[in-house]
Short mmCIF file of C-alpha atoms in Angstrom, two decimals:
data_model
loop_
_atom_site.label_atom_id
_atom_site.label_comp_id
_atom_site.label_asym_id
_atom_site.label_seq_id
_atom_site.Cartn_x
_atom_site.Cartn_y
_atom_site.Cartn_z
CA MET A 1 0.00 0.00 0.00
CA GLU A 2 1.14 3.55 -0.74
CA LYS A 3 2.43 5.24 2.40
CA THR A 4 0.94 8.62 3.30
CA PHE A 5 4.45 9.84 4.18
CA ASP A 6 5.62 9.20 0.61
CA GLU A 7 2.61 11.04 -0.80
CA LYS A 8 3.09 14.06 1.47
CA LEU A 9 6.85 14.13 0.96
CA ALA A 10 6.36 14.27 -2.81
CA ILE A 11 3.92 17.17 -2.39
CA LEU A 12 6.33 19.11 -0.16
CA GLN A 13 9.31 18.46 -2.42
CA ALA A 14 7.32 19.95 -5.31
CA ASP A 15 5.92 22.84 -3.23
CA PRO A 16 7.50 23.46 0.21
CA SER A 17 4.65 25.80 1.15
CA ALA A 18 1.93 23.22 0.44
CA ASP A 19 -0.67 22.87 3.18
CA CYS A 20 0.06 19.31 4.26
CA PHE A 21 1.54 18.06 7.50
CA ILE A 22 3.44 14.89 8.40
CA LEU A 23 2.79 13.42 11.85
CA ALA A 24 5.13 10.88 13.42
CA ASP A 25 4.85 8.96 16.68
CA ALA A 26 8.15 8.27 18.47
CA LYS A 27 7.82 4.84 20.05
CA ASP A 28 11.56 4.37 20.58
CA PRO A 29 12.01 5.34 24.27
CA ASP A 30 13.62 1.97 25.01
CA MET A 31 16.69 3.38 23.23
CA ALA A 32 16.95 5.98 26.00
CA ARG A 33 15.09 5.37 29.22
CA GLY A 34 15.48 1.72 30.11
CA VAL A 35 12.79 0.17 32.32
CA ALA A 36 10.80 3.42 32.53
CA SER A 37 10.52 3.65 28.73
CA ALA A 38 6.85 2.82 28.33
CA GLY A 39 5.65 5.15 31.09
CA ARG A 40 3.20 4.29 33.86
CA ALA A 41 -0.28 2.82 33.78
CA ALA A 42 -3.22 4.53 35.45
CA ASP A 43 -2.59 2.51 38.61
CA GLY A 44 0.99 3.78 38.81
CA ARG A 45 2.76 0.59 37.73
CA LEU A 46 5.56 0.77 35.22
CA ARG A 47 4.42 -0.49 31.84
CA SER A 48 6.41 -3.09 29.89
CA ILE A 49 7.93 -3.24 26.42
CA ASP A 50 5.02 -5.49 25.45
CA ASP A 51 2.63 -2.71 26.52
CA LEU A 52 4.55 -0.26 24.33
CA ARG A 53 4.41 -2.63 21.36
CA GLN A 54 0.69 -3.12 21.84
CA ASP A 55 0.31 0.67 21.66
CA ILE A 56 2.12 0.57 18.31
CA ARG A 57 -0.16 -2.16 16.97
CA ALA A 58 -3.22 -0.10 17.93
CA ILE A 59 -1.87 3.13 16.41
CA VAL A 60 -0.91 1.41 13.15
CA LYS A 61 -4.37 -0.12 12.97
CA ALA A 62 -5.99 3.29 13.53
CA GLU A 63 -3.96 4.83 10.65
CA LEU A 64 -3.71 8.20 12.38
CA VAL A 65 0.02 8.88 11.87
CA ASP A 66 2.32 8.83 8.86
CA ILE A 67 5.40 7.37 10.59
CA ILE A 68 6.03 5.17 13.62
CA LEU A 69 9.59 5.46 14.95
CA MET A 70 10.83 2.38 16.84
CA SER A 71 13.95 0.76 18.20
CA ALA A 72 15.58 -1.84 15.96
CA SER A 73 14.45 -4.65 18.27
CA THR A 74 10.82 -3.53 18.22
CA SER A 75 10.88 -3.09 14.45
CA ALA A 76 12.39 -6.57 14.03
CA LYS A 77 9.39 -7.98 15.86
CA LEU A 78 6.60 -5.83 14.42
CA THR A 79 7.87 -4.94 10.94
CA ILE A 80 9.78 -8.10 10.02
CA GLU A 81 8.17 -10.88 12.07
CA GLU A 82 4.55 -9.75 12.46
CA ARG A 83 4.39 -7.69 9.22
CA ILE A 84 1.98 -5.18 10.79
CA PHE A 85 2.94 -2.48 8.29
CA ASP A 86 2.07 -4.58 5.25
CA GLY A 87 -1.13 -3.20 3.78
CA SER A 88 -0.93 -0.15 6.06
CA PRO A 89 -0.45 3.49 5.01
CA VAL A 90 1.82 3.95 8.06
CA LEU A 91 5.58 3.87 7.41
CA PRO A 92 7.93 2.12 9.87
CA ALA A 93 11.14 3.90 10.88
CA VAL A 94 13.94 3.05 13.30
CA ARG A 95 16.29 5.10 15.49
CA ALA A 96 19.58 4.55 13.71
CA ASN A 97 21.91 5.88 16.41
CA ASP A 98 21.82 6.56 20.13
CA THR A 99 24.24 9.29 21.15
CA THR A 100 25.27 9.30 24.80
CA ASP A 101 23.04 12.26 25.70
CA LEU A 102 20.14 9.84 25.14
CA HIS A 103 21.37 7.39 27.78
CA VAL A 104 18.84 8.31 30.47
CA VAL A 105 19.54 5.50 32.95
CA ARG A 106 18.91 5.51 36.68
CA GLY A 107 21.95 6.82 38.50
CA GLY A 108 23.64 7.82 35.25
CA ARG A 109 25.24 11.17 34.52
CA TYR A 110 25.73 10.75 30.78
CA VAL A 111 23.06 13.27 29.79
CA ALA A 112 25.08 16.14 31.30
CA ALA A 113 28.40 15.12 29.72
CA PRO A 114 29.24 16.27 26.18
CA SER A 115 27.32 14.15 23.70
CA ALA A 116 29.42 11.40 22.10
CA PRO A 117 28.36 9.63 18.88
CA PHE A 118 27.37 5.98 19.15
CA ARG A 119 25.30 3.47 17.14
CA THR A 120 23.78 0.33 18.61
CA ALA A 121 21.69 -0.45 15.55
CA THR A 122 23.15 -1.24 12.13
CA ILE A 123 21.55 -0.47 8.79
CA ASP A 124 21.60 -4.19 7.95
CA HIS A 125 19.67 -5.02 11.12
CA ILE A 126 17.16 -2.23 10.49
CA GLN A 127 16.52 -3.28 6.91
CA ALA A 128 16.65 -7.06 7.31
CA GLY A 129 17.06 -8.10 10.94
CA LYS A 130 20.44 -9.71 10.16
CA LEU A 131 23.94 -8.87 8.96
CA ASN A 132 24.93 -9.10 5.30
CA PRO A 133 21.42 -9.64 3.93
CA SER A 134 20.55 -10.39 0.34
CA PRO A 135 18.93 -7.63 -1.75
CA ARG A 136 15.53 -9.26 -1.22
CA GLU A 137 16.05 -9.49 2.55
CA ARG A 138 16.81 -5.75 2.67
CA THR A 139 13.18 -5.08 1.72
CA CYS A 140 11.77 -6.97 4.72
CA GLY A 141 12.29 -4.34 7.43
CA ALA A 142 12.25 -0.56 7.74
CA ASN A 143 14.07 1.63 5.24
CA LEU A 144 13.90 4.93 7.09
CA GLY A 145 16.05 5.82 10.08
CA LEU A 146 16.48 8.70 12.49
CA TYR A 147 20.07 9.88 12.92
CA SER A 148 20.72 12.23 15.82
CA VAL A 149 23.47 14.81 16.36
CA THR A 150 24.19 17.21 19.21
CA PHE A 151 26.63 20.10 18.79
CA ASN A 152 28.10 21.55 21.99
CA ASN A 153 30.52 24.20 20.69
CA ILE A 154 33.37 21.91 21.74
CA PRO A 155 35.51 21.61 18.60
CA ASP A 156 36.94 18.10 19.07
CA ALA A 157 33.61 16.61 20.17
CA ASP A 158 31.65 18.35 17.39
CA LEU A 159 34.20 17.23 14.78
CA LEU A 160 33.81 13.60 15.87
CA THR A 161 30.03 13.98 15.63
CA LEU A 162 30.39 15.26 12.05
CA GLU A 163 32.80 12.49 11.07
CA ARG A 164 30.48 9.76 12.36
CA TYR A 165 27.49 11.29 10.60
CA ASN A 166 29.49 11.47 7.38
CA ALA A 167 30.33 7.74 7.65
CA PHE A 168 26.68 6.91 8.33
CA ARG A 169 25.48 8.92 5.32
CA ASN A 170 27.92 7.19 3.01
CA GLU A 171 26.88 3.74 4.23
CA ALA A 172 23.21 4.68 3.97
CA GLU A 173 23.60 5.83 0.37
CA GLU A 174 25.44 2.63 -0.55
CA LYS A 175 22.65 0.51 0.96
CA GLY A 176 19.72 2.56 -0.35
CA PHE A 177 18.68 3.59 3.16
CA ASP A 178 16.77 6.84 3.80
CA HIS A 179 17.14 8.90 6.94
CA PHE A 180 15.99 12.05 8.65
CA LEU A 181 18.23 14.17 10.86
CA GLU A 182 17.57 15.11 14.47
CA VAL A 183 19.60 18.05 15.79
CA PHE A 184 19.49 18.69 19.51
CA LEU A 185 20.42 21.86 21.36
CA PRO A 186 23.71 21.77 23.31
CA ASN A 187 23.35 19.35 26.22
CA VAL A 188 26.19 20.73 28.36
CA PRO A 189 25.78 23.66 30.79
CA PRO A 190 26.06 27.24 29.45
CA GLU A 191 29.42 27.73 31.13
CA VAL A 192 30.72 24.88 28.94
CA HIS A 193 29.16 25.71 25.57
CA GLY A 194 29.63 29.45 26.06
CA LEU A 195 26.45 30.49 24.22
CA ALA A 196 23.97 33.09 25.39
CA PRO A 197 20.37 31.77 25.35
CA GLU A 198 19.44 34.05 22.46
CA ALA A 199 22.40 32.76 20.41
CA ILE A 200 21.53 29.05 20.53
CA SER A 201 19.00 29.02 17.69
CA GLY A 202 21.46 30.74 15.36
CA PHE A 203 24.23 28.31 16.42
CA VAL A 204 22.00 25.32 15.61
CA ASN A 205 20.65 26.74 12.33
CA ASP A 206 24.14 27.63 11.11
CA HIS A 207 25.40 24.13 11.91
CA ILE A 208 22.53 22.64 9.90
CA VAL A 209 23.01 24.89 6.87
CA ARG A 210 26.80 24.55 6.91
CA LEU A 211 26.57 20.77 7.22
CA LEU A 212 24.02 20.29 4.43
CA ALA A 213 25.95 22.57 2.09
CA GLY A 214 28.40 19.71 1.60
CA VAL A 215 25.75 17.05 0.98
CA PRO A 216 24.13 16.46 -2.44
CA LYS A 217 20.52 15.39 -2.80
CA SER A 218 21.40 11.69 -3.00
CA ALA A 219 22.66 11.65 0.60
CA ARG A 220 20.59 14.37 2.26
CA PRO A 221 18.14 13.70 5.09
CA LEU A 222 14.53 13.65 3.92
CA PHE A 223 13.60 16.11 6.67
CA LEU A 224 14.84 17.58 9.94
CA LYS A 225 13.67 17.02 13.49
CA LEU A 226 14.49 19.91 15.83
CA PRO A 227 13.47 21.25 19.23
CA TYR A 228 11.07 24.11 18.59
CA MET A 229 13.17 27.23 19.11
CA GLY A 230 10.38 29.58 18.12
CA GLY A 231 8.81 30.73 14.89
CA ARG A 232 11.67 33.00 13.89
CA ALA A 233 14.21 30.14 13.96
CA VAL A 234 11.98 27.87 11.83
CA ALA A 235 11.16 30.66 9.38
CA GLU A 236 14.87 31.47 9.02
CA LEU A 237 15.69 27.92 7.91
CA CYS A 238 12.70 27.66 5.59
CA HIS A 239 13.49 31.01 3.97
CA TYR A 240 17.19 30.26 3.49
CA ASP A 241 16.62 26.91 1.77
CA PRO A 242 13.00 25.95 1.02
CA SER A 243 14.14 22.44 0.05
CA ILE A 244 14.85 21.73 3.72
CA ILE A 245 11.70 20.25 5.24
CA VAL A 246 11.68 21.27 8.89
CA GLY A 247 10.11 19.13 11.59
CA VAL A 248 9.76 19.73 15.32
CA LEU A 249 9.96 17.34 18.26
CA GLY A 250 7.42 17.29 21.03
CA GLY A 251 9.65 17.25 24.10
CA SER A 252 8.42 16.50 27.61
CA ALA A 253 4.76 15.99 28.40
CA GLY A 254 3.59 19.46 29.50
CA THR A 255 -0.06 20.46 29.09
CA THR A 256 -2.30 19.36 26.25
CA HIS A 257 -2.33 22.95 25.00
CA ASP A 258 1.49 22.88 24.89
CA ALA A 259 1.35 19.98 22.45
CA PHE A 260 -1.38 21.32 20.20
CA PHE A 261 -0.04 24.88 20.16
CA LEU A 262 3.43 23.64 19.23
CA VAL A 263 2.03 21.98 16.10
CA GLU A 264 -0.12 25.00 15.22
CA ASP A 265 2.62 27.59 15.74
CA ALA A 266 5.41 25.58 14.11
CA LYS A 267 3.29 24.98 11.01
CA LYS A 268 2.40 28.67 10.82
CA HIS A 269 6.11 29.49 10.57
CA GLY A 270 6.96 26.85 7.97
CA ALA A 271 7.42 23.51 9.75
CA ARG A 272 5.73 20.60 8.00
CA VAL A 273 6.54 17.66 10.30
CA ALA A 274 5.99 16.95 14.00
CA LEU A 275 7.35 13.96 15.88
CA PHE A 276 5.87 13.39 19.31
CA GLY A 277 6.87 10.77 21.85
CA ARG A 278 6.57 11.54 25.55
CA LYS A 279 3.52 13.74 25.03
CA ILE A 280 1.67 10.83 23.40
CA ILE A 281 2.76 8.18 25.91
CA ALA A 282 1.69 10.46 28.78
CA ALA A 283 -1.78 11.16 27.35
CA GLU A 284 -4.96 9.88 28.97
CA ASP A 285 -5.81 8.14 25.69
CA GLN A 286 -3.13 7.91 23.03
CA LEU A 287 -5.44 7.40 20.05
CA ILE A 288 -7.70 10.32 20.95
CA PHE A 289 -4.66 12.52 21.59
CA ILE A 290 -3.09 11.61 18.23
CA GLU A 291 -6.39 12.19 16.45
CA HIS A 292 -6.45 15.74 17.81
CA LEU A 293 -2.78 16.36 16.98
CA LYS A 294 -3.60 15.33 13.42
CA ARG A 295 -6.64 17.63 13.24
CA VAL A 296 -4.51 20.57 14.40
CA GLY A 297 -1.74 19.69 11.92
CA ASP A 298 -4.29 19.40 9.11
CA GLY A 299 -5.75 22.79 10.02
CA ASP A 300 -9.15 21.41 11.03
CA LEU A 301 -8.93 22.65 14.64
CA LYS A 302 -7.27 25.55 16.42
CA ALA A 303 -5.07 24.53 19.33
CA ASP A 304 -7.31 25.82 22.15
CA ASP A 305 -10.42 24.34 20.55
CA ALA A 306 -8.58 21.03 20.20
CA VAL A 307 -7.89 20.99 23.96
CA LYS A 308 -11.60 21.43 24.67
CA SER A 309 -12.52 18.78 22.10
CA TYR A 310 -9.95 16.37 23.55
CA HIS A 311 -11.33 16.78 27.08
CA ALA A 312 -14.84 16.20 25.81
CA ALA A 313 -13.72 13.05 23.97
CA ILE A 314 -11.92 11.47 26.92
CA GLY A 315 -14.89 12.43 29.12
CA ARG A 316 -17.24 10.51 26.85
CA LYS A 317 -14.93 7.53 27.26
CA GLY A 318 -15.15 7.80 31.04
CA LEU A 319 -11.50 8.76 31.52
CA LYS A 320 -10.35 11.14 34.24
CA PRO A 321 -8.17 13.95 32.84
CA HIS A 322 -4.73 14.54 34.32
CA ARG A 323 -5.62 18.21 34.73
CA ALA A 324 -8.75 20.29 34.90
CA LEU A 325 -9.65 21.86 31.56
CA ALA A 326 -8.67 25.35 32.71
CA ASP A 327 -5.23 24.11 33.77
CA ASP A 328 -4.79 22.10 30.58
CA LEU A 329 -5.46 25.20 28.49
CA ALA A 330 -2.35 26.84 29.99
CA LEU A 331 0.86 27.18 28.00
CA THR A 332 4.03 26.17 29.83
CA THR A 333 7.70 25.72 28.96
CA THR A 334 8.46 22.06 28.28
CA ALA A 335 11.91 20.50 28.15
CA THR A 336 13.25 19.32 24.81
CA ALA A 337 16.29 17.24 25.83
CA TYR A 338 16.00 13.53 26.58
CA GLY A 339 17.67 13.99 29.94
CA SER A 340 15.33 16.73 31.14
#
């Protein structure tokens, strides 16, 4: 079946200002958070990896998102073994690297140390579930990966990050593997990276533009995934090079209005992709939450109206909201780093 991501990507490549929006669900927290990955159930218990995978099965069946991002182990089970994406418009994707600032383990201090590049997954394992696959076996798994980089204004560390990304891109091109690029804000304290708060968006945007200047179309990421640094930062990237499709990440849970407003505001300034993870996992009902994210992204609902509609929908289902409606209509500042 034709994937909705492919259809929308073709539209945006032909017309970057087109009014379409790509929605992705990040179901890869096991690459970062260990036992706490799947969040907590209503009774407070920690959920399991099987619970997380059942969420994925339900979301794929509902056909509400364009992309599901998973760990390589989850994709091996659901994409390759169970074939849940066959006959579905939803596209499977896999986190292709796990830099050390993603290692959010109990008692760990990695998230505060300068990010170091690392890859657990291999392209072979993502595409086929095994090393050295045949050409036919490469078509069995996912063929889209998320590659993540974090620049900290530390020359030696940033150079290593660039070298590893260059090696990944070359391998991906050789193996016919598509990717999108996640660029985090510096993860070290300000006294280490030396940037004023107002200078960070320019630092990140310049790194992106400078990096992609050396990459031809055959090896470029299909789109970007960035923390939302405000409308001006997104508009700057989109104006400089309209061929760059900008996406935003959801960050920490926050209020429901935080999530819906992020999509609405980012799209208004030129973003055409949103990838949400923790905000979806933390929702009272994931399917209802995703449905409303999609309606905001498609322009069918304004953000504040979507909050009211969401509360009404979970109320009809008999679910108790995490917050009163008035509190959930507030806008707060949510963290964008994995370790926050």
